[in-house]
C-alpha cells in the first residue's frame, strides 16, 4: 500500500492512505454497519512525532487497516504518540483506548465529554438508557418497544473501552508536532464536548462529526443529555462560520474545499426543518413522535416506520430537539402530562 493523493476521484471510503496536505494523511477505517460506511482518521506527522485525529472503533478490522496504513507511512501502531479525539462516540474513541493499553500513547478528549464518558463506563448502564427516557417524553412508546426488542436486557459489557483520557482538552492553541499548531475549538451540539481542530497555517479544519459533507449529524445523542442540543449545535455552526474559511477534513465523507459552504447548507437545512416541524403542530398533533410520523427522513424522504429502530429513535429525538428550540424561541408552548410533552402553536 502506497500513499495516494487526495484527489476526490475515488470513493472516499475506499481503503488506503490519502495525503491531504504536507504531513497530513487520511485513513478511512471500517465500521460494523453500512450507514456511515467508514470513519476517517487523520495522521499528522513531522517524520519524528505522530499524532492521530480520532482513532476509529475498537474492531480487529479497523486495527488491521490502521496498521497497514501506518506501515505505508513508515510507522507502526506503537509509534502513535497521541490521539486527539473530536468526541466521545464509539467510532472515534474506543480504538485509541485499546491501542493506548497495548502500546502507550496519550489520549486527549474535550473536557465537556467527561459526564458522558463516565456514564458510558458504568457497567450497570443499559444501552441507550437516557434516550429511552427522552423517547417517553416525546410520546414515542412504540419506538421504545422496538428498541427493547432490539437491545433490551443487555447490560453494557464494554466498560473497559471507556477509560479516562490522559488530557481533558480545552479551547486554545497547542503544539501538535514540531512546527504545527492546532487551535482547539469547542463545538457542542452533536455531543456536549465535541471539539474541532483548526490548523491555521495549513488552512485545515478537522471537523469531526460537527460538519459533515453529505449528511446532517445526529443532535445530542449521548449518555448524559443536555437541555437544548440543537441550540448548541446551531451556535457552534455559526462560530465555525465566523472563522476564516478552510479546507474541511470530516470524520465521515470526502475532504472538501470549503467548510463555510457546508455550514451554510446545514444552517439552511435546520431553518427549513424548524419551520416544517412547527407547522405540523395542531390540536390533533401535539407530540414529537406524532410530528416525526408525518415527516420524511433522509434524502430519500423515508417514513418513520420504514427505518430501523435505532434510526427511528434518532429521528424522534431530533424532532423533539427542534420543537424544544421553537419553545425556547417563543414560537411554541409546551406542557407535560403523564410524562409526555405536548406542544401548542
mmCIF file of C-alpha atoms in Angstrom:
data_model
loop_
_atom_site.group_PDB
_atom_site.id
_atom_site.type_symbol
_atom_site.label_atom_id
_atom_site.label_comp_id
_atom_site.label_asym_id
_atom_site.label_seq_id
_atom_site.Cartn_x
_atom_site.Cartn_y
_atom_site.Cartn_z
ATOM 1 C CA UNK A 1 0.000 0.000 0.000
ATOM 2 C CA UNK A 2 1.367 3.399 -1.010
ATOM 3 C CA UNK A 3 0.022 6.829 -0.019
ATOM 4 C CA UNK A 4 -2.284 8.280 -2.678
ATOM 5 C CA UNK A 5 -3.130 11.918 -3.369
ATOM 6 C CA UNK A 6 -6.469 13.180 -2.023
ATOM 7 C CA UNK A 7 -7.858 13.872 -5.493
ATOM 8 C CA UNK A 8 -11.606 13.467 -4.936
ATOM 9 C CA UNK A 9 -11.908 10.952 -7.771
ATOM 10 C CA UNK A 10 -12.063 7.816 -5.641
ATOM 11 C CA UNK A 11 -14.827 6.672 -3.338
ATOM 12 C CA UNK A 12 -13.946 8.351 -0.029
ATOM 13 C CA UNK A 13 -14.435 5.098 1.930
ATOM 14 C CA UNK A 14 -12.112 3.037 -0.300
ATOM 15 C CA UNK A 15 -9.311 1.551 1.827
ATOM 16 C CA UNK A 16 -5.994 3.322 1.502
ATOM 17 C CA UNK A 17 -3.820 6.163 2.728
ATOM 18 C CA UNK A 18 -4.551 9.558 1.210
ATOM 19 C CA UNK A 19 -2.262 12.570 1.502
ATOM 20 C CA UNK A 20 -4.438 15.584 2.289
ATOM 21 C CA UNK A 21 -1.661 18.127 2.845
ATOM 22 C CA UNK A 22 2.044 18.031 3.701
ATOM 23 C CA UNK A 23 2.311 15.975 6.883
ATOM 24 C CA UNK A 24 -1.428 15.129 6.974
ATOM 25 C CA UNK A 25 -2.824 11.786 5.759
ATOM 26 C CA UNK A 26 -6.369 10.349 5.818
ATOM 27 C CA UNK A 27 -7.029 6.663 6.547
ATOM 28 C CA UNK A 28 -10.685 5.522 6.295
ATOM 29 C CA UNK A 29 -11.403 2.707 8.757
ATOM 30 C CA UNK A 30 -14.296 0.217 8.600
ATOM 31 C CA UNK A 31 -17.418 0.331 10.760
ATOM 32 C CA UNK A 32 -19.627 -2.625 11.755
ATOM 33 C CA UNK A 33 -22.655 -1.271 9.857
ATOM 34 C CA UNK A 34 -23.315 0.225 6.446
ATOM 35 C CA UNK A 35 -24.980 3.535 7.311
ATOM 36 C CA UNK A 36 -21.844 5.662 7.764
ATOM 37 C CA UNK A 37 -19.645 3.320 5.686
ATOM 38 C CA UNK A 38 -16.333 4.322 7.324
ATOM 39 C CA UNK A 39 -14.703 6.745 9.734
ATOM 40 C CA UNK A 40 -11.766 8.903 8.691
ATOM 41 C CA UNK A 41 -8.769 9.107 10.993
ATOM 42 C CA UNK A 42 -6.074 11.624 10.178
ATOM 43 C CA UNK A 43 -2.373 11.034 10.696
ATOM 44 C CA UNK A 44 -0.400 14.201 11.461
ATOM 45 C CA UNK A 45 3.361 13.786 11.464
ATOM 46 C CA UNK A 46 6.616 15.650 11.009
ATOM 47 C CA UNK A 47 8.574 12.441 10.452
ATOM 48 C CA UNK A 48 9.528 12.076 14.114
ATOM 49 C CA UNK A 49 6.311 12.600 16.074
ATOM 50 C CA UNK A 50 2.978 11.031 15.019
ATOM 51 C CA UNK A 51 -0.491 12.142 16.168
ATOM 52 C CA UNK A 52 -3.915 10.771 15.185
ATOM 53 C CA UNK A 53 -7.058 12.876 14.983
ATOM 54 C CA UNK A 54 -9.744 10.360 16.022
ATOM 55 C CA UNK A 55 -8.948 6.672 16.213
ATOM 56 C CA UNK A 56 -11.781 4.504 14.927
ATOM 57 C CA UNK A 57 -13.947 1.805 16.503
ATOM 58 C CA UNK A 58 -12.206 -0.892 18.565
ATOM 59 C CA UNK A 59 -12.596 -3.597 15.905
ATOM 60 C CA UNK A 60 -9.940 -6.006 14.696
ATOM 61 C CA UNK A 61 -10.662 -5.000 11.092
ATOM 62 C CA UNK A 62 -10.138 -1.311 11.932
ATOM 63 C CA UNK A 63 -6.942 -2.056 13.827
ATOM 64 C CA UNK A 64 -5.546 -4.075 10.916
ATOM 65 C CA UNK A 65 -6.382 -1.383 8.373
ATOM 66 C CA UNK A 66 -4.850 1.337 10.545
ATOM 67 C CA UNK A 67 -1.726 -0.768 10.950
ATOM 68 C CA UNK A 68 -1.420 -1.216 7.177
ATOM 69 C CA UNK A 69 -1.953 2.489 6.632
ATOM 70 C CA UNK A 70 0.735 3.452 9.101
ATOM 71 C CA UNK A 71 3.150 0.988 7.536
ATOM 72 C CA UNK A 72 2.670 2.812 4.217
ATOM 73 C CA UNK A 73 3.909 5.903 6.038
ATOM 74 C CA UNK A 74 6.881 4.075 7.525
ATOM 75 C CA UNK A 75 5.332 3.750 11.006
ATOM 76 C CA UNK A 76 3.673 1.207 13.302
ATOM 77 C CA UNK A 77 0.848 1.283 15.837
ATOM 78 C CA UNK A 78 3.410 1.663 18.603
ATOM 79 C CA UNK A 79 4.682 4.886 17.018
ATOM 80 C CA UNK A 80 1.487 6.827 17.771
ATOM 81 C CA UNK A 81 2.435 9.470 20.315
ATOM 82 C CA UNK A 82 -1.017 10.945 20.857
ATOM 83 C CA UNK A 83 -4.684 10.570 19.927
ATOM 84 C CA UNK A 84 -6.713 13.770 19.703
ATOM 85 C CA UNK A 85 -10.386 12.796 19.780
ATOM 86 C CA UNK A 86 -13.138 15.064 18.456
ATOM 87 C CA UNK A 87 -15.858 13.477 20.611
ATOM 88 C CA UNK A 88 -16.672 10.506 22.768
ATOM 89 C CA UNK A 89 -18.675 8.330 20.367
ATOM 90 C CA UNK A 90 -17.543 4.752 19.959
ATOM 91 C CA UNK A 91 -16.289 5.063 16.375
ATOM 92 C CA UNK A 92 -13.941 7.884 17.382
ATOM 93 C CA UNK A 93 -12.714 6.998 20.871
ATOM 94 C CA UNK A 94 -12.550 3.300 21.584
ATOM 95 C CA UNK A 95 -9.689 2.134 19.367
ATOM 96 C CA UNK A 96 -7.500 4.828 20.975
ATOM 97 C CA UNK A 97 -8.189 3.310 24.401
ATOM 98 C CA UNK A 98 -7.374 -0.172 23.174
ATOM 99 C CA UNK A 99 -4.128 0.877 21.485
ATOM 100 C CA UNK A 100 -3.036 3.002 24.449
ATOM 101 C CA UNK A 101 -3.411 -0.010 26.701
ATOM 102 C CA UNK A 102 -1.112 -2.050 24.485
ATOM 103 C CA UNK A 103 1.417 0.452 23.154
ATOM 104 C CA UNK A 104 1.138 3.612 25.219
ATOM 105 C CA UNK A 105 0.484 6.990 23.673
ATOM 106 C CA UNK A 106 -1.674 9.680 25.219
ATOM 107 C CA UNK A 107 -5.374 10.342 24.611
ATOM 108 C CA UNK A 108 -6.926 13.818 24.593
ATOM 109 C CA UNK A 109 -10.703 14.438 24.722
ATOM 110 C CA UNK A 110 -12.856 17.540 25.108
ATOM 111 C CA UNK A 111 -13.403 18.457 28.761
ATOM 112 C CA UNK A 112 -17.197 18.648 28.475
ATOM 113 C CA UNK A 113 -17.356 14.999 27.408
ATOM 114 C CA UNK A 114 -16.471 13.997 30.966
ATOM 115 C CA UNK A 115 -20.044 13.316 32.230
ATOM 116 C CA UNK A 116 -20.954 11.196 29.198
ATOM 117 C CA UNK A 117 -17.683 9.284 29.328
ATOM 118 C CA UNK A 118 -18.275 8.448 32.991
ATOM 119 C CA UNK A 119 -21.793 7.252 32.189
ATOM 120 C CA UNK A 120 -20.561 5.212 29.216
ATOM 121 C CA UNK A 121 -18.129 3.432 31.517
ATOM 122 C CA UNK A 122 -20.812 2.440 34.022
ATOM 123 C CA UNK A 123 -21.040 -1.376 33.789
ATOM 124 C CA UNK A 124 -24.620 -1.327 35.089
ATOM 125 C CA UNK A 125 -25.902 1.013 32.393
ATOM 126 C CA UNK A 126 -28.411 -0.317 29.892
ATOM 127 C CA UNK A 127 -27.825 0.639 26.241
ATOM 128 C CA UNK A 128 -29.453 3.975 25.328
ATOM 129 C CA UNK A 129 -30.891 4.350 28.815
ATOM 130 C CA UNK A 130 -31.085 8.152 28.618
ATOM 131 C CA UNK A 131 -32.616 8.041 25.145
ATOM 132 C CA UNK A 132 -35.445 5.812 26.350
ATOM 133 C CA UNK A 133 -36.449 8.463 28.872
ATOM 134 C CA UNK A 134 -36.357 11.143 26.179
ATOM 135 C CA UNK A 135 -38.432 8.995 23.843
ATOM 136 C CA UNK A 136 -41.061 8.542 26.519
ATOM 137 C CA UNK A 137 -41.232 12.310 26.920
ATOM 138 C CA UNK A 138 -41.691 12.521 23.143
ATOM 139 C CA UNK A 139 -44.690 10.181 23.360
ATOM 140 C CA UNK A 140 -42.812 7.544 21.346
ATOM 141 C CA UNK A 141 -43.913 4.404 23.195
ATOM 142 C CA UNK A 142 -43.814 2.238 20.040
ATOM 143 C CA UNK A 143 -40.189 3.213 19.400
ATOM 144 C CA UNK A 144 -39.279 2.346 22.993
ATOM 145 C CA UNK A 145 -40.883 -1.062 22.495
ATOM 146 C CA UNK A 146 -38.931 -1.650 19.282
ATOM 147 C CA UNK A 147 -35.668 -0.661 20.974
ATOM 148 C CA UNK A 148 -36.433 -3.030 23.839
ATOM 149 C CA UNK A 149 -36.856 -5.872 21.359
ATOM 150 C CA UNK A 150 -33.584 -4.996 19.643
ATOM 151 C CA UNK A 151 -31.412 -4.118 22.643
ATOM 152 C CA UNK A 152 -33.389 -4.764 25.829
ATOM 153 C CA UNK A 153 -31.980 -6.814 28.671
ATOM 154 C CA UNK A 154 -28.382 -6.371 27.532
ATOM 155 C CA UNK A 155 -26.099 -4.796 30.096
ATOM 156 C CA UNK A 156 -23.286 -2.554 28.965
ATOM 157 C CA UNK A 157 -20.369 -5.022 28.981
ATOM 158 C CA UNK A 158 -17.588 -2.923 27.445
ATOM 159 C CA UNK A 159 -16.778 -0.534 30.265
ATOM 160 C CA UNK A 160 -13.074 -1.195 29.630
ATOM 161 C CA UNK A 161 -13.338 0.757 26.360
ATOM 162 C CA UNK A 162 -14.404 3.942 28.128
ATOM 163 C CA UNK A 163 -11.334 4.685 30.217
ATOM 164 C CA UNK A 164 -10.467 8.267 31.092
ATOM 165 C CA UNK A 165 -8.242 10.263 28.713
ATOM 166 C CA UNK A 166 -4.787 11.445 29.683
ATOM 167 C CA UNK A 167 -5.783 15.038 28.966
ATOM 168 C CA UNK A 168 -9.066 16.929 29.014
ATOM 169 C CA UNK A 169 -8.859 19.287 26.054
ATOM 170 C CA UNK A 170 -9.921 22.909 26.500
ATOM 171 C CA UNK A 171 -10.172 25.669 23.882
ATOM 172 C CA UNK A 172 -6.928 27.284 22.809
ATOM 173 C CA UNK A 173 -3.777 26.677 20.843
ATOM 174 C CA UNK A 174 -1.373 23.818 21.403
ATOM 175 C CA UNK A 175 1.597 22.340 19.577
ATOM 176 C CA UNK A 176 0.796 19.032 17.877
ATOM 177 C CA UNK A 177 4.106 18.202 16.241
ATOM 178 C CA UNK A 178 7.152 20.450 15.919
ATOM 179 C CA UNK A 179 6.246 23.327 13.614
ATOM 180 C CA UNK A 180 2.479 22.608 13.600
ATOM 181 C CA UNK A 181 -0.079 24.117 15.956
ATOM 182 C CA UNK A 182 -3.788 23.375 16.321
ATOM 183 C CA UNK A 183 -6.432 25.686 17.697
ATOM 184 C CA UNK A 184 -8.907 23.603 19.736
ATOM 185 C CA UNK A 185 -12.438 24.965 19.238
ATOM 186 C CA UNK A 186 -15.362 23.761 21.374
ATOM 187 C CA UNK A 187 -18.335 22.945 19.118
ATOM 188 C CA UNK A 188 -21.131 21.390 21.209
ATOM 189 C CA UNK A 189 -24.305 20.040 19.649
ATOM 190 C CA UNK A 190 -23.573 16.611 18.214
ATOM 191 C CA UNK A 191 -22.253 15.933 21.703
ATOM 192 C CA UNK A 192 -21.740 18.324 24.603
ATOM 193 C CA UNK A 193 -17.944 18.214 24.455
ATOM 194 C CA UNK A 194 -17.318 17.943 20.724
ATOM 195 C CA UNK A 195 -14.250 19.858 19.533
ATOM 196 C CA UNK A 196 -12.803 20.648 16.125
ATOM 197 C CA UNK A 197 -9.116 21.204 15.435
ATOM 198 C CA UNK A 198 -8.064 24.163 13.301
ATOM 199 C CA UNK A 199 -4.676 24.281 11.578
ATOM 200 C CA UNK A 200 -4.403 27.968 10.668
ATOM 201 C CA UNK A 201 -1.132 27.784 8.795
ATOM 202 C CA UNK A 202 -2.207 24.876 6.585
ATOM 203 C CA UNK A 203 -5.773 26.176 6.154
ATOM 204 C CA UNK A 204 -7.399 22.996 7.501
ATOM 205 C CA UNK A 205 -10.211 22.237 9.924
ATOM 206 C CA UNK A 206 -10.584 18.699 11.300
ATOM 207 C CA UNK A 207 -14.366 18.897 11.690
ATOM 208 C CA UNK A 208 -15.173 15.520 13.290
ATOM 209 C CA UNK A 209 -18.926 14.961 13.157
ATOM 210 C CA UNK A 210 -19.717 18.652 13.652
ATOM 211 C CA UNK A 211 -19.705 19.448 9.929
ATOM 212 C CA UNK A 212 -20.139 16.523 7.541
ATOM 213 C CA UNK A 213 -20.255 16.878 3.754
ATOM 214 C CA UNK A 214 -23.151 14.563 2.901
ATOM 215 C CA UNK A 215 -25.351 14.139 5.974
ATOM 216 C CA UNK A 216 -26.548 16.103 8.976
ATOM 217 C CA UNK A 217 -25.135 14.739 12.237
ATOM 218 C CA UNK A 218 -27.427 13.483 14.971
ATOM 219 C CA UNK A 219 -28.074 16.080 17.661
ATOM 220 C CA UNK A 220 -27.336 15.362 21.314
ATOM 221 C CA UNK A 221 -27.010 11.569 21.102
ATOM 222 C CA UNK A 222 -25.069 10.999 24.315
ATOM 223 C CA UNK A 223 -25.487 9.210 27.667
ATOM 224 C CA UNK A 224 -25.991 12.498 29.569
ATOM 225 C CA UNK A 225 -28.415 14.687 27.569
ATOM 226 C CA UNK A 226 -28.391 18.476 27.606
ATOM 227 C CA UNK A 227 -31.384 20.794 27.623
ATOM 228 C CA UNK A 228 -31.228 22.389 24.158
ATOM 229 C CA UNK A 229 -28.739 20.460 21.995
ATOM 230 C CA UNK A 230 -29.995 21.971 18.736
ATOM 231 C CA UNK A 231 -29.444 25.489 20.043
ATOM 232 C CA UNK A 232 -25.901 24.472 20.978
ATOM 233 C CA UNK A 233 -25.352 22.961 17.553
ATOM 234 C CA UNK A 234 -26.569 25.975 15.589
ATOM 235 C CA UNK A 235 -24.459 28.297 17.741
ATOM 236 C CA UNK A 236 -21.436 26.092 17.046
ATOM 237 C CA UNK A 237 -22.102 26.180 13.305
ATOM 238 C CA UNK A 238 -22.237 29.971 13.432
ATOM 239 C CA UNK A 239 -18.981 30.014 15.376
ATOM 240 C CA UNK A 240 -17.228 27.994 12.668
ATOM 241 C CA UNK A 241 -18.805 30.226 10.025
ATOM 242 C CA UNK A 242 -17.254 33.289 11.680
ATOM 243 C CA UNK A 243 -13.770 31.782 11.432
ATOM 244 C CA UNK A 244 -11.800 32.079 8.171
ATOM 245 C CA UNK A 245 -12.891 29.558 5.557
ATOM 246 C CA UNK A 246 -10.745 26.452 5.398
ATOM 247 C CA UNK A 247 -10.481 23.061 3.780
ATOM 248 C CA UNK A 248 -12.736 20.635 5.667
ATOM 249 C CA UNK A 249 -11.434 17.263 6.884
ATOM 250 C CA UNK A 250 -14.561 15.449 8.149
ATOM 251 C CA UNK A 251 -14.889 12.200 10.083
ATOM 252 C CA UNK A 252 -17.290 10.736 7.508
ATOM 253 C CA UNK A 253 -17.229 11.631 3.824
ATOM 254 C CA UNK A 254 -14.768 13.208 1.451
ATOM 255 C CA UNK A 255 -12.448 16.130 2.107
ATOM 256 C CA UNK A 256 -13.950 19.335 0.700
ATOM 257 C CA UNK A 257 -12.516 22.750 -0.098
ATOM 258 C CA UNK A 258 -14.867 24.979 1.924
ATOM 259 C CA UNK A 259 -16.223 24.406 5.410
ATOM 260 C CA UNK A 260 -18.242 27.640 5.059
ATOM 261 C CA UNK A 261 -20.206 26.295 2.097
ATOM 262 C CA UNK A 262 -21.326 23.234 4.029
ATOM 263 C CA UNK A 263 -22.073 25.211 7.204
ATOM 264 C CA UNK A 264 -24.377 27.455 5.153
ATOM 265 C CA UNK A 265 -26.214 24.388 3.840
ATOM 266 C CA UNK A 266 -26.613 22.948 7.345
ATOM 267 C CA UNK A 267 -27.938 26.217 8.764
ATOM 268 C CA UNK A 268 -30.446 26.460 5.922
ATOM 269 C CA UNK A 269 -31.493 22.836 6.427
ATOM 270 C CA UNK A 270 -32.267 23.394 10.093
ATOM 271 C CA UNK A 271 -34.113 26.641 9.360
ATOM 272 C CA UNK A 272 -36.330 24.668 6.988
ATOM 273 C CA UNK A 273 -36.834 21.816 9.459
ATOM 274 C CA UNK A 274 -37.778 24.200 12.253
ATOM 275 C CA UNK A 275 -40.402 25.788 10.025
ATOM 276 C CA UNK A 276 -41.757 22.458 8.776
ATOM 277 C CA UNK A 277 -41.898 20.856 12.218
ATOM 278 C CA UNK A 278 -43.508 23.878 13.841
ATOM 279 C CA UNK A 279 -46.191 23.923 11.145
ATOM 280 C CA UNK A 280 -47.139 20.324 11.947
ATOM 281 C CA UNK A 281 -48.279 21.215 15.476
ATOM 282 C CA UNK A 282 -52.098 21.332 15.572
ATOM 283 C CA UNK A 283 -54.830 20.460 18.032
ATOM 284 C CA UNK A 284 -54.530 16.834 16.899
ATOM 285 C CA UNK A 285 -50.719 16.658 16.555
ATOM 286 C CA UNK A 286 -49.065 17.653 19.817
ATOM 287 C CA UNK A 287 -46.065 15.370 20.472
ATOM 288 C CA UNK A 288 -42.652 14.999 18.871
ATOM 289 C CA UNK A 289 -43.498 11.415 17.917
ATOM 290 C CA UNK A 290 -46.667 12.474 16.120
ATOM 291 C CA UNK A 291 -44.747 15.118 14.213
ATOM 292 C CA UNK A 292 -41.967 12.685 13.301
ATOM 293 C CA UNK A 293 -44.535 10.286 11.840
ATOM 294 C CA UNK A 294 -45.608 12.975 9.374
ATOM 295 C CA UNK A 295 -42.185 13.900 8.076
ATOM 296 C CA UNK A 296 -39.803 12.468 5.502
ATOM 297 C CA UNK A 297 -36.379 11.320 6.701
ATOM 298 C CA UNK A 298 -33.023 11.101 4.937
ATOM 299 C CA UNK A 299 -32.522 12.234 1.363
ATOM 300 C CA UNK A 300 -34.999 9.586 0.248
ATOM 301 C CA UNK A 301 -37.721 11.114 2.475
ATOM 302 C CA UNK A 302 -38.437 7.759 4.080
ATOM 303 C CA UNK A 303 -41.316 7.456 6.511
ATOM 304 C CA UNK A 304 -40.524 6.787 10.159
ATOM 305 C CA UNK A 305 -41.919 3.263 10.012
ATOM 306 C CA UNK A 306 -39.572 2.364 7.151
ATOM 307 C CA UNK A 307 -36.487 2.917 9.298
ATOM 308 C CA UNK A 308 -34.770 0.566 11.738
ATOM 309 C CA UNK A 309 -35.393 1.113 15.485
ATOM 310 C CA UNK A 310 -32.100 2.934 16.078
ATOM 311 C CA UNK A 311 -32.695 5.463 13.318
ATOM 312 C CA UNK A 312 -36.352 5.872 14.325
ATOM 313 C CA UNK A 313 -35.051 6.815 17.749
ATOM 314 C CA UNK A 314 -32.661 9.398 16.282
ATOM 315 C CA UNK A 315 -35.438 10.864 14.123
ATOM 316 C CA UNK A 316 -37.855 11.264 17.029
ATOM 317 C CA UNK A 317 -35.203 12.796 19.281
ATOM 318 C CA UNK A 318 -34.200 15.213 16.520
ATOM 319 C CA UNK A 319 -37.840 16.230 16.185
ATOM 320 C CA UNK A 320 -38.053 16.833 19.914
ATOM 321 C CA UNK A 321 -34.867 18.932 19.792
ATOM 322 C CA UNK A 322 -36.358 21.134 17.064
ATOM 323 C CA UNK A 323 -39.671 21.565 18.871
ATOM 324 C CA UNK A 324 -37.927 22.389 22.155
ATOM 325 C CA UNK A 325 -35.911 25.080 20.400
ATOM 326 C CA UNK A 326 -39.141 26.548 18.981
ATOM 327 C CA UNK A 327 -40.458 26.695 22.552
ATOM 328 C CA UNK A 328 -37.289 28.460 23.699
ATOM 329 C CA UNK A 329 -37.738 30.937 20.840
ATOM 330 C CA UNK A 330 -41.321 31.649 21.943
ATOM 331 C CA UNK A 331 -42.836 30.203 18.761
ATOM 332 C CA UNK A 332 -44.495 27.253 20.514
ATOM 333 C CA UNK A 333 -45.604 26.490 24.053
ATOM 334 C CA UNK A 334 -45.234 23.193 25.887
ATOM 335 C CA UNK A 335 -46.928 21.382 28.745
ATOM 336 C CA UNK A 336 -46.353 17.941 30.233
ATOM 337 C CA UNK A 337 -48.959 15.364 31.163
ATOM 338 C CA UNK A 338 -48.170 11.887 32.462
ATOM 339 C CA UNK A 339 -44.535 12.243 31.427
ATOM 340 C CA UNK A 340 -45.287 13.248 27.825
ATOM 341 C CA UNK A 341 -44.509 16.683 26.455
ATOM 342 C CA UNK A 342 -47.280 18.310 24.395
ATOM 343 C CA UNK A 343 -46.696 21.315 22.147
ATOM 344 C CA UNK A 344 -49.137 24.008 21.033
ATOM 345 C CA UNK A 345 -48.845 26.799 18.497
#
